[in-house]
Amino acid sequence: MKILVCISAVPDTTSKINFTADHKSLDTSGVQFVINPNDEFGLTRAVWFKEQQGAEVHIATVGETSVESIMRKALAIGADKAFRIDTHPTDGFLVAQALSEQVKKENYDLVICGRESIDYNGNMVSGLIASHCGYSFINTCTGLTIEGDKATATREIDGGSETLETSLPLVVGAQKGLVEESDLKIPNMRGIMSARTKPLEVITPSNIEALTEDLSFEKPASKSEVTLIDEANIDQLIELLHKEAKVL
Amino acid sequence: MSVLVYLESENKAYKKSAYELASYAVALAGQLSTEAIGLVINNDTPENIGGLNQIISISNESLNTFTAERYASLLSAAFEKSGSQYLVISSSADSKYIGGMIAAQSGSSFIPNVIALPENIEGKTAFKRTVFTNKGFAYTSSRSELCIIGLSKNSFGVHHSNAVPKVEAMTLELTDDRVTVTNKATVNGKATIADADIVVSAGRGLKGPENWHLVEDLAEVLGAATACSKPVSDLGWRPHSEHVGQTGKPVATNLYIAIGISGAIQHLAGINASKVKVVINNDPEAPFFKAADYGIVGDAFTVVPQLIEKLKVFKAQNA
């Protein structure tokens, strides 16, 4: 089984987000980039398939040279080979086209993307790849087993979960639950050393086009001060929620 | 070039989100000087909703179970057949599942997490959407003529109207789906985070899963959904489906009550789109107090039981 895990580099979840003075892009100064958490759950499951079922695991990232540090981390976690598609990832459509080219070239049995990247929250790249490549697709995937070419998955739905069956080739949108937080791997020294010599191929994409354009960015307005209520005066809270906030 | 809006149904009636979605589509069409058209699947009584004058109704028993591939191709076909420029979809798990698929099939762009009607920026139609899990906003325009808009929950509100829509049946060929649903497990009769007006959430401050009756009792009085912080789901005290935050679920509710949650930046990002936030925490230095509208500095184990009792009285008086 040949697996591709699509990985994006996103600001660490603890990052404060600021935009450049012209409001045109993210201000990356002081921002630490990490593997998108949803992608990391997917990567960890892919490495499990490698260890348990002998799968071959590739990763692909769309981005400029700066993303190579997180790609090396993914290799250290256990991926076998990496592809960097050399362009600035301006929107989900461009990214999906670039990744679809890679999927078609290598004929993967399974493609794992994060449900969404936690930067632009598009939640579309996995569905676009599945459509472009003619693969089955399961989103918000919280469990995945594969026997031969049969896949059984669970998916989170509003207020519950679903069990689904399909066959490979398949694209899944991964999220927490696919593996547990405690199963995430911190690369060990051996992994880090071997990652240095694993192949990282740079690809120049062709025929890619963004379908959307971010014209400007802004931060949320600063919040007004909290109204503190004495713990002996809970009636006041109910009254404020009823009469002032009008939510009761 | 009209605005088509997919109004989700459940048990042959509109889901709650449909009312806001229809209201938004009617306002968007008004701004563009065109018509809004509703699209419903297996809905018996497409009643007056958000001011829509026109509804396309698709009925087929085999669509009772949502499967993504079939629904996506059906919506793409309806989008094309209606000749609309925009397709508006909700932020439900199902609509998020199929948004990218419809975009690929219909050759349209997709702008998700939209929270307002478009503005003109540099001569372009720009939709304001949340990015970085509510830590920022982007104004995004489409480069393709066709565009799917994913509307964030609770961002626009419901406009009531007496307009009675003209309902027209549409028959479209159904495609097979390579993914089959073999089991569906939902908790009946309990408000879900996706749909609830109020969410009651708790963190490690509650000390253990055995104390969650406080959260559940408070939620019951308020008709609220229950949620939790990331550490609580990582510890296995509560299921992952209740985890709210940047890597969990976003919450955009009218009222969010946080009990014993310190307010890590990832958690605050996830709940930032909620209208009114209340925090109960015994640590006055907890960062949540800076993000909340109302706060009580106090012990959850004494404050919450009192709040439950007082809310019962309030509810009885205001029923």
Coordinates of C-alpha atoms in Angstrom, one line a residue:
Chain A
M1 CA 0.0 0.0 0.0
K2 CA 1.3 3.4 -1.0
I3 CA 0.2 6.4 1.1
L4 CA 0.6 10.1 0.5
V5 CA 0.2 12.4 3.5
C6 CA -0.3 16.0 2.5
I7 CA 1.2 18.3 5.1
S8 CA 0.9 22.1 5.5
A9 CA 3.1 24.3 7.6
V10 CA 0.9 26.5 10.0
P11 CA 1.6 28.8 12.9
D12 CA 1.9 27.0 16.2
T13 CA -1.4 26.9 18.0
T14 CA -0.1 29.2 20.7
S15 CA 0.8 31.9 18.2
K16 CA -0.7 35.3 18.4
I17 CA -1.7 36.3 14.9
N18 CA -0.7 39.6 13.4
F19 CA -0.9 40.9 9.8
T20 CA 1.6 43.1 7.9
A21 CA 1.1 46.9 7.9
D22 CA -0.5 46.9 4.5
H23 CA -3.0 44.2 5.7
K24 CA -2.1 42.0 2.7
S25 CA -0.6 39.0 4.5
L26 CA 0.3 37.2 7.7
D27 CA 3.1 38.8 9.7
T28 CA 5.4 35.8 10.1
S29 CA 7.9 37.5 12.4
G30 CA 8.3 35.6 15.6
V31 CA 5.8 32.9 14.4
Q32 CA 6.9 29.3 14.8
F33 CA 5.7 27.0 12.1
V34 CA 4.6 23.5 12.8
I35 CA 3.0 20.5 11.1
N36 CA -0.7 21.3 10.8
P37 CA -2.2 19.4 13.8
N38 CA -4.9 17.6 11.7
D39 CA -2.1 16.5 9.2
E40 CA -0.1 15.2 12.1
F41 CA -2.9 12.9 13.2
G42 CA -3.0 11.6 9.6
L43 CA 0.8 11.2 9.4
T44 CA 0.8 9.2 12.7
R45 CA -1.9 6.9 11.3
A46 CA 0.1 6.5 8.1
V47 CA 3.2 5.5 10.0
W48 CA 1.1 3.0 11.9
F49 CA 0.1 1.5 8.5
K50 CA 3.8 1.4 7.6
E51 CA 4.7 -0.4 10.9
Q52 CA 1.8 -2.8 11.0
Q53 CA 0.9 -3.4 7.3
G54 CA 4.1 -2.6 5.5
A55 CA 2.9 0.5 3.8
E56 CA 5.2 3.0 2.0
V57 CA 4.6 6.5 3.2
H58 CA 5.3 9.7 1.2
I59 CA 4.6 13.2 2.3
A60 CA 4.0 16.3 0.1
T61 CA 4.0 19.9 1.0
V62 CA 3.2 22.9 -1.2
G63 CA 5.5 25.7 -0.2
E64 CA 8.8 27.5 -0.5
T65 CA 12.1 26.4 1.0
S66 CA 11.1 27.5 4.5
V67 CA 8.7 24.6 4.8
E68 CA 11.5 22.0 4.6
S69 CA 12.1 22.1 8.4
I70 CA 8.7 20.7 9.1
M71 CA 9.0 18.2 6.2
R72 CA 12.2 16.9 7.8
K73 CA 10.3 16.5 11.1
A74 CA 7.6 14.4 9.2
L75 CA 10.4 12.3 7.8
A76 CA 11.9 11.9 11.3
I77 CA 8.4 10.8 12.6
G78 CA 8.6 8.0 10.0
A79 CA 7.7 9.0 6.4
D80 CA 10.0 7.4 3.8
K81 CA 10.1 10.1 1.1
A82 CA 9.1 13.8 0.8
F83 CA 8.1 16.0 -2.1
R84 CA 8.1 19.7 -1.9
I85 CA 6.0 21.4 -4.6
D86 CA 7.8 24.6 -5.0
T87 CA 5.2 27.5 -5.0
H88 CA 3.6 29.9 -2.6
P89 CA 0.3 28.2 -1.4
T90 CA -2.1 31.1 -2.1
D91 CA -5.4 29.2 -1.9
G92 CA -6.9 25.8 -1.5
F93 CA -7.5 25.4 -5.2
L94 CA -3.9 26.0 -6.2
V95 CA -2.7 23.6 -3.4
A96 CA -5.2 20.9 -4.4
Q97 CA -4.2 21.1 -8.1
A98 CA -0.5 20.8 -7.2
L99 CA -1.1 17.8 -4.9
S100 CA -3.5 16.1 -7.4
E101 CA -0.7 16.2 -9.9
Q102 CA 1.5 14.3 -7.4
V103 CA -1.3 11.8 -6.6
K104 CA -1.8 11.0 -10.3
K105 CA 1.9 10.6 -10.9
E106 CA 2.5 8.1 -8.1
N107 CA -0.9 6.4 -8.1
Y108 CA -1.3 6.3 -4.3
D109 CA -3.8 3.9 -2.7
L110 CA -4.5 6.2 0.1
V111 CA -4.2 10.0 0.4
I112 CA -4.4 11.5 3.9
C113 CA -5.0 15.3 4.3
G114 CA -5.9 17.1 7.5
R115 CA -9.6 17.9 7.8
E116 CA -8.5 21.5 7.5
S117 CA -5.4 23.5 8.0
I118 CA -5.6 25.7 11.1
D119 CA -4.4 28.8 9.3
Y120 CA -6.9 29.4 6.5
N121 CA -9.4 26.8 7.7
G122 CA -10.5 26.0 4.1
N123 CA -11.6 22.4 4.7
M124 CA -11.6 21.9 0.9
V125 CA -8.2 20.5 -0.3
S126 CA -9.0 16.9 0.5
G127 CA -12.4 17.0 -1.3
L128 CA -10.9 18.8 -4.3
I129 CA -8.1 16.2 -4.6
A130 CA -10.6 13.3 -4.4
S131 CA -12.7 14.9 -7.2
H132 CA -9.7 15.7 -9.4
C133 CA -8.3 12.2 -9.1
G134 CA -11.6 10.3 -9.0
Y135 CA -10.9 8.8 -5.6
S136 CA -13.5 8.0 -2.9
F137 CA -13.5 10.5 -0.1
I138 CA -14.2 10.5 3.7
N139 CA -14.0 13.7 5.6
T140 CA -13.7 14.4 9.4
C141 CA -12.3 10.9 9.7
T142 CA -11.9 9.6 13.3
G143 CA -11.0 6.0 12.6
L144 CA -9.6 4.1 9.6
T145 CA -8.7 0.4 9.1
I146 CA -7.7 -1.2 5.8
E147 CA -7.9 -4.8 4.7
G148 CA -6.8 -5.5 1.2
D149 CA -8.6 -2.8 -0.8
K150 CA -11.5 -2.5 1.6
A151 CA -11.5 0.5 4.0
T152 CA -13.7 0.9 7.1
A153 CA -13.8 4.4 8.6
T154 CA -15.7 6.4 11.2
R155 CA -16.6 9.9 10.6
E156 CA -17.7 12.6 13.0
I157 CA -21.1 14.0 12.2
D158 CA -23.1 16.7 14.0
G159 CA -24.2 15.1 17.3
G160 CA -22.6 11.7 16.7
S161 CA -20.6 9.5 14.4
E162 CA -21.0 7.3 11.4
T163 CA -19.4 4.1 10.3
L164 CA -18.5 4.0 6.5
E165 CA -17.2 1.4 4.1
T166 CA -15.5 2.0 0.8
S167 CA -12.7 0.7 -1.3
L168 CA -9.3 2.1 -2.3
P169 CA -8.1 4.4 -3.7
L170 CA -9.3 6.8 -1.1
V171 CA -8.8 10.3 0.2
V172 CA -9.4 11.0 3.9
G173 CA -9.7 14.2 5.8
A174 CA -8.0 13.4 9.1
Q175 CA -8.7 14.9 12.5
K176 CA -8.2 14.1 16.2
G177 CA -9.5 10.7 17.0
L178 CA -7.9 9.1 14.0
V179 CA -5.1 8.6 16.5
E180 CA -5.1 9.8 20.1
E181 CA -3.1 12.8 21.1
S182 CA -1.0 10.6 23.3
D183 CA -0.1 8.5 20.2
L184 CA 1.6 11.4 18.4
K185 CA 5.2 10.7 17.9
I186 CA 8.0 12.9 19.1
P187 CA 10.9 12.2 16.7
N188 CA 13.8 10.3 18.5
M189 CA 17.5 10.9 17.7
R190 CA 17.6 7.9 15.3
G191 CA 14.6 9.3 13.4
I192 CA 16.1 12.7 13.2
M193 CA 19.4 11.3 11.9
S194 CA 17.8 9.1 9.3
A195 CA 15.5 12.0 8.2
R196 CA 18.6 13.9 7.1
T197 CA 19.4 11.4 4.4
K198 CA 15.9 10.5 3.3
P199 CA 15.0 11.8 -0.2
L200 CA 13.3 15.2 -0.4
E201 CA 12.5 16.0 -4.0
V202 CA 11.6 19.5 -5.2
I203 CA 9.0 19.7 -7.9
T204 CA 8.0 22.7 -10.0
P205 CA 4.3 22.6 -10.5
S206 CA 2.6 23.3 -13.8
N207 CA -1.0 24.3 -14.6
I208 CA -1.9 25.5 -11.2
E209 CA -4.2 28.5 -10.6
A210 CA -5.8 30.1 -7.6
L211 CA -9.5 30.6 -7.8
T212 CA -9.8 33.0 -4.8
E213 CA -7.9 36.0 -3.7
D214 CA -7.4 37.4 -0.2
L215 CA -7.6 41.1 -0.7
S216 CA -6.9 42.1 2.9
F217 CA -6.8 40.9 6.4
E218 CA -7.7 42.3 9.8
K219 CA -7.7 41.4 13.4
P220 CA -10.8 41.1 15.6
A221 CA -11.7 44.3 17.4
S222 CA -10.4 44.4 21.0
K223 CA -12.9 43.4 23.6
S224 CA -14.5 45.5 26.2
E225 CA -13.7 44.8 29.9
V226 CA -15.4 41.8 31.6
T227 CA -18.2 42.6 34.0
L228 CA -17.4 40.8 37.2
I229 CA -20.2 39.6 39.4
D230 CA -19.9 38.7 43.1
E231 CA -20.2 34.9 43.7
A232 CA -22.8 35.7 46.4
N233 CA -24.9 37.5 43.9
I234 CA -25.7 35.0 41.2
D235 CA -29.2 36.5 40.6
Q236 CA -27.4 39.5 39.1
L237 CA -25.7 37.3 36.5
I238 CA -29.1 35.9 35.5
E239 CA -30.6 39.3 35.3
L240 CA -27.7 40.6 33.1
L241 CA -27.9 37.7 30.8
H242 CA -31.7 38.2 30.5
K243 CA -32.0 41.9 30.3
E244 CA -28.6 43.2 29.1
A245 CA -27.2 40.4 26.9
K246 CA -30.7 39.1 26.1
V247 CA -29.5 35.5 25.7
L248 CA -31.8 33.9 28.3
Chain B
M1 CA -27.5 35.2 -12.3
S2 CA -29.4 34.1 -9.2
V3 CA -28.3 32.9 -5.8
L4 CA -29.0 29.2 -5.0
V5 CA -29.1 28.2 -1.3
Y6 CA -29.1 24.6 -0.1
L7 CA -31.4 24.4 2.9
E8 CA -30.6 21.2 4.8
S9 CA -33.5 19.1 6.1
E10 CA -33.8 16.4 8.8
N11 CA -36.9 14.2 9.2
K12 CA -38.5 16.0 6.3
A13 CA -38.3 19.4 8.0
Y14 CA -35.8 22.2 7.9
K15 CA -32.7 22.1 10.1
K16 CA -32.4 25.1 12.3
S17 CA -29.5 26.5 10.3
A18 CA -31.7 26.7 7.2
Y19 CA -33.5 29.8 8.4
E20 CA -30.3 31.8 8.8
L21 CA -29.0 30.5 5.5
A22 CA -32.2 31.5 3.6
S23 CA -32.1 34.9 5.2
Y24 CA -28.5 35.4 4.1
A25 CA -29.2 34.2 0.5
V26 CA -32.2 36.6 0.2
A27 CA -30.1 39.5 1.4
L28 CA -27.2 38.6 -0.9
A29 CA -29.6 38.3 -3.9
G30 CA -31.0 41.7 -2.9
Q31 CA -27.6 43.3 -2.9
L32 CA -26.8 41.8 -6.3
S33 CA -30.3 42.7 -7.7
T34 CA -31.2 39.2 -8.4
E35 CA -33.4 36.4 -7.1
A36 CA -32.6 33.8 -4.4
I37 CA -33.7 30.2 -4.9
G38 CA -33.9 27.7 -2.2
L39 CA -33.0 24.0 -2.8
V40 CA -34.5 21.4 -0.5
I41 CA -34.1 17.6 -0.5
N42 CA -36.8 15.4 0.9
N43 CA -38.6 18.2 2.7
D44 CA -42.4 17.8 2.8
T45 CA -43.4 21.3 3.8
P46 CA -41.2 24.0 2.4
E47 CA -42.9 26.7 4.4
N48 CA -42.1 30.4 4.3
I49 CA -38.5 30.8 5.2
G50 CA -36.2 33.9 5.3
G51 CA -38.2 35.7 2.5
L52 CA -37.5 33.1 -0.2
N53 CA -40.0 33.4 -3.2
Q54 CA -38.8 30.3 -5.0
I55 CA -37.9 26.8 -3.9
I56 CA -36.6 23.9 -5.9
S57 CA -37.7 20.6 -4.3
I58 CA -36.0 17.3 -4.9
S59 CA -37.7 14.2 -3.5
N60 CA -36.2 10.7 -3.5
E61 CA -36.3 8.1 -0.8
S62 CA -32.8 7.0 -1.5
L63 CA -31.6 10.4 -0.5
N64 CA -32.8 9.9 3.1
T65 CA -29.3 8.8 4.1
F66 CA -26.7 11.5 3.4
T67 CA -23.8 10.2 1.4
A68 CA -21.3 12.8 0.2
E69 CA -20.6 11.7 -3.4
R70 CA -24.2 11.4 -4.3
Y71 CA -25.2 14.7 -2.6
A72 CA -22.2 16.6 -4.1
S73 CA -23.1 15.5 -7.6
L74 CA -26.7 16.3 -7.1
L75 CA -26.0 19.8 -5.8
S76 CA -23.5 20.4 -8.6
A77 CA -26.2 19.4 -11.1
A78 CA -28.8 21.6 -9.5
F79 CA -26.3 24.5 -9.3
E80 CA -25.7 24.2 -13.0
K81 CA -29.4 23.7 -14.0
S82 CA -30.5 26.7 -11.9
G83 CA -28.0 28.9 -13.8
S84 CA -27.1 30.5 -10.5
Q85 CA -23.9 32.4 -9.9
Y86 CA -23.7 31.7 -6.2
L87 CA -24.4 28.6 -4.2
V88 CA -24.8 29.2 -0.4
I89 CA -24.2 26.3 1.9
S90 CA -24.1 25.9 5.7
S91 CA -21.2 25.1 8.0
S92 CA -22.7 21.7 9.1
A93 CA -20.4 18.7 9.0
D94 CA -22.2 17.4 5.9
S95 CA -21.9 20.7 4.0
K96 CA -18.3 21.0 4.9
Y97 CA -17.8 17.5 3.6
I98 CA -19.1 18.3 0.2
G99 CA -18.1 21.9 -0.3
G100 CA -14.8 21.1 -2.1
M101 CA -16.4 18.3 -4.1
I102 CA -19.1 20.5 -5.5
A103 CA -16.6 23.2 -6.3
A104 CA -14.5 20.7 -8.3
Q105 CA -17.5 19.3 -10.1
S106 CA -19.1 22.6 -11.0
G107 CA -15.8 24.5 -11.7
S108 CA -16.6 27.1 -9.1
S109 CA -14.5 28.7 -6.4
F110 CA -15.4 28.2 -2.7
I111 CA -15.2 30.7 0.1
P112 CA -15.9 29.1 3.4
N113 CA -16.5 30.5 6.9
V114 CA -18.1 33.7 5.5
I115 CA -19.7 35.9 8.2
A116 CA -21.2 38.9 6.3
L117 CA -22.6 40.2 3.0
P118 CA -19.9 41.1 0.5
E119 CA -18.2 44.5 0.3
N120 CA -16.6 46.3 -2.6
I121 CA -12.8 46.3 -2.2
E122 CA -10.6 47.4 -5.1
G123 CA -13.6 47.0 -7.4
K124 CA -14.0 43.4 -6.4
T125 CA -16.8 41.6 -4.5
A126 CA -15.1 40.6 -1.2
F127 CA -16.6 38.3 1.4
K128 CA -15.5 38.7 5.0
R129 CA -14.5 35.3 6.5
T130 CA -12.8 34.1 9.6
V131 CA -9.2 32.7 9.3
F132 CA -6.7 31.4 11.8
T133 CA -9.7 29.9 13.8
N134 CA -11.2 33.3 14.6
K135 CA -7.9 35.0 15.3
G136 CA -8.3 37.0 12.2
F137 CA -10.5 37.9 9.2
A138 CA -9.8 37.9 5.5
Y139 CA -11.7 39.7 2.7
T140 CA -11.8 37.2 -0.1
S141 CA -13.0 37.5 -3.7
S142 CA -13.6 34.9 -6.3
R143 CA -11.7 34.7 -9.5
S144 CA -14.1 32.4 -11.1
E145 CA -17.6 33.5 -12.1
L146 CA -19.3 30.7 -10.1
C147 CA -18.7 30.7 -6.4
I148 CA -19.8 28.7 -3.4
I149 CA -20.3 30.6 -0.1
G150 CA -20.0 28.6 3.1
L151 CA -21.8 30.7 5.7
S152 CA -20.6 30.4 9.3
K153 CA -23.3 29.6 11.9
N154 CA -24.8 32.4 13.9
S155 CA -23.1 35.1 11.8
F156 CA -26.0 36.7 10.0
G157 CA -29.1 36.0 12.0
V158 CA -32.6 35.1 10.9
H159 CA -34.9 37.5 9.1
H160 CA -38.6 36.6 9.4
S161 CA -40.9 37.0 6.4
N162 CA -44.3 36.1 5.3
A163 CA -43.3 35.4 1.7
V164 CA -44.8 32.2 0.6
P165 CA -42.5 30.5 -1.8
K166 CA -43.4 28.9 -5.1
V167 CA -42.3 25.3 -4.9
E168 CA -41.1 23.6 -8.1
A169 CA -40.1 19.9 -8.2
M170 CA -36.9 19.0 -9.9
T171 CA -35.8 15.6 -10.9
L172 CA -32.1 14.9 -11.4
E173 CA -30.4 11.6 -12.1
L174 CA -28.8 10.1 -9.0
T175 CA -25.3 8.8 -9.1
D176 CA -24.0 5.8 -7.2
D177 CA -21.9 6.3 -4.1
R178 CA -18.7 4.4 -3.5
V179 CA -18.9 5.1 0.2
T180 CA -21.7 3.4 2.1
V181 CA -22.9 4.2 5.6
T182 CA -23.2 1.0 7.6
N183 CA -24.0 2.5 11.0
K184 CA -25.0 5.9 12.3
A185 CA -24.9 6.7 16.0
T186 CA -26.4 9.9 17.3
V187 CA -27.4 11.0 20.8
N188 CA -31.1 11.6 20.6
G189 CA -32.9 14.4 22.4
K190 CA -29.7 16.2 23.4
A191 CA -28.7 19.5 22.0
T192 CA -25.6 19.3 19.8
I193 CA -22.7 21.8 19.7
A194 CA -23.5 22.4 16.1
D195 CA -27.1 23.4 16.7
A196 CA -27.4 24.7 20.3
D197 CA -28.0 28.3 21.2
I198 CA -26.2 27.8 24.5
V199 CA -23.1 25.7 25.2
V200 CA -21.9 24.8 28.7
S201 CA -18.3 23.8 28.8
A202 CA -15.9 22.8 31.5
G203 CA -12.2 22.2 32.0
R204 CA -9.8 20.6 34.4
G205 CA -11.1 22.9 37.2
L206 CA -13.8 20.4 37.7
K207 CA -11.2 17.9 39.0
G208 CA -12.6 14.7 37.4
P209 CA -15.3 13.2 35.2
E210 CA -17.3 12.2 38.3
N211 CA -18.2 15.9 38.7
W212 CA -19.6 16.4 35.2
H213 CA -23.2 16.1 36.5
L214 CA -22.8 19.8 37.4
V215 CA -22.2 20.6 33.7
E216 CA -25.0 18.3 32.5
D217 CA -27.5 19.6 35.0
L218 CA -26.7 23.2 34.1
A219 CA -27.0 22.3 30.4
E220 CA -30.3 20.6 31.0
V221 CA -31.8 23.7 32.7
L222 CA -30.7 25.8 29.8
G223 CA -31.4 23.4 26.9
A224 CA -27.7 23.7 26.2
A225 CA -25.1 21.4 24.6
T226 CA -22.1 20.3 26.7
A227 CA -18.5 20.8 25.7
C228 CA -15.0 20.6 27.2
S229 CA -11.5 21.9 27.0
K230 CA -8.7 20.0 25.2
P231 CA -7.0 18.7 28.4
V232 CA -10.3 17.2 29.5
S233 CA -10.7 15.3 26.2
D234 CA -7.0 14.3 26.2
L235 CA -7.4 12.9 29.7
G236 CA -10.4 10.8 28.5
W237 CA -12.8 12.5 30.9
R238 CA -15.1 13.4 28.0
P239 CA -15.3 12.3 24.3
H240 CA -13.3 14.1 21.6
S241 CA -16.5 15.2 20.0
E242 CA -16.9 17.6 22.9
H243 CA -13.5 19.2 22.6
V244 CA -13.8 22.8 21.7
G245 CA -10.9 24.9 20.4
Q246 CA -8.5 25.3 17.5
T247 CA -7.9 21.6 16.9
G248 CA -11.4 20.6 18.1
K249 CA -14.7 22.1 17.3
P250 CA -15.4 25.8 16.8
V251 CA -18.3 27.2 18.8
A252 CA -20.4 30.0 17.5
T253 CA -23.3 30.2 19.9
N254 CA -25.4 32.9 21.5
L255 CA -24.1 32.1 25.0
Y256 CA -21.0 30.2 26.0
I257 CA -20.5 29.3 29.7
A258 CA -17.0 28.2 30.7
I259 CA -16.5 26.5 34.0
G260 CA -13.0 25.9 35.4
I261 CA -11.4 26.6 32.0
S262 CA -8.3 28.8 32.3
G263 CA -8.6 30.1 28.7
A264 CA -5.6 29.0 26.6
I265 CA -5.3 30.9 23.4
Q266 CA -6.3 27.8 21.4
H267 CA -9.5 27.5 23.4
L268 CA -10.3 31.1 23.1
A269 CA -9.8 31.1 19.4
G270 CA -12.3 28.2 19.1
I271 CA -15.1 30.0 21.0
N272 CA -14.4 33.6 19.9
A273 CA -17.3 33.7 17.5
S274 CA -19.8 33.1 20.3
K275 CA -21.8 36.2 21.1
V276 CA -21.8 36.3 24.9
K277 CA -19.2 34.5 27.1
V278 CA -19.5 33.8 30.8
V279 CA -16.6 32.5 32.8
I280 CA -16.7 30.9 36.3
N281 CA -13.2 30.3 37.7
N282 CA -11.6 30.5 41.1
D283 CA -8.4 32.0 39.7
P284 CA -8.9 35.8 39.0
E285 CA -5.8 35.7 36.9
A286 CA -7.2 33.2 34.5
P287 CA -6.8 34.5 30.9
F288 CA -10.4 33.7 30.2
F289 CA -11.5 36.8 32.2
K290 CA -9.9 39.0 29.5
A291 CA -12.0 37.3 26.8
A292 CA -15.3 37.0 28.7
D293 CA -18.3 39.4 28.9
Y294 CA -19.3 38.3 32.4
G295 CA -17.3 36.6 35.0
I296 CA -17.6 35.1 38.5
V297 CA -14.5 34.6 40.5
G298 CA -15.4 31.7 42.7
D299 CA -15.4 28.0 43.3
A300 CA -17.3 26.1 40.6
F301 CA -18.5 23.6 43.2
T302 CA -20.4 26.2 45.1
V303 CA -21.3 28.6 42.3
V304 CA -22.7 26.1 39.7
P305 CA -25.2 24.4 42.0
Q306 CA -26.6 27.8 43.1
L307 CA -26.7 28.9 39.4
I308 CA -28.7 25.7 38.5
E309 CA -31.2 26.3 41.3
K310 CA -31.6 30.0 40.5
L311 CA -32.0 29.3 36.8
K312 CA -34.7 26.7 37.6
V313 CA -36.7 29.4 39.4
F314 CA -36.0 31.9 36.6
K315 CA -37.2 29.4 33.9
A316 CA -40.3 28.6 35.9
Q317 CA -41.1 32.4 36.1
N318 CA -40.4 33.1 32.5
A319 CA -41.8 30.0 30.9

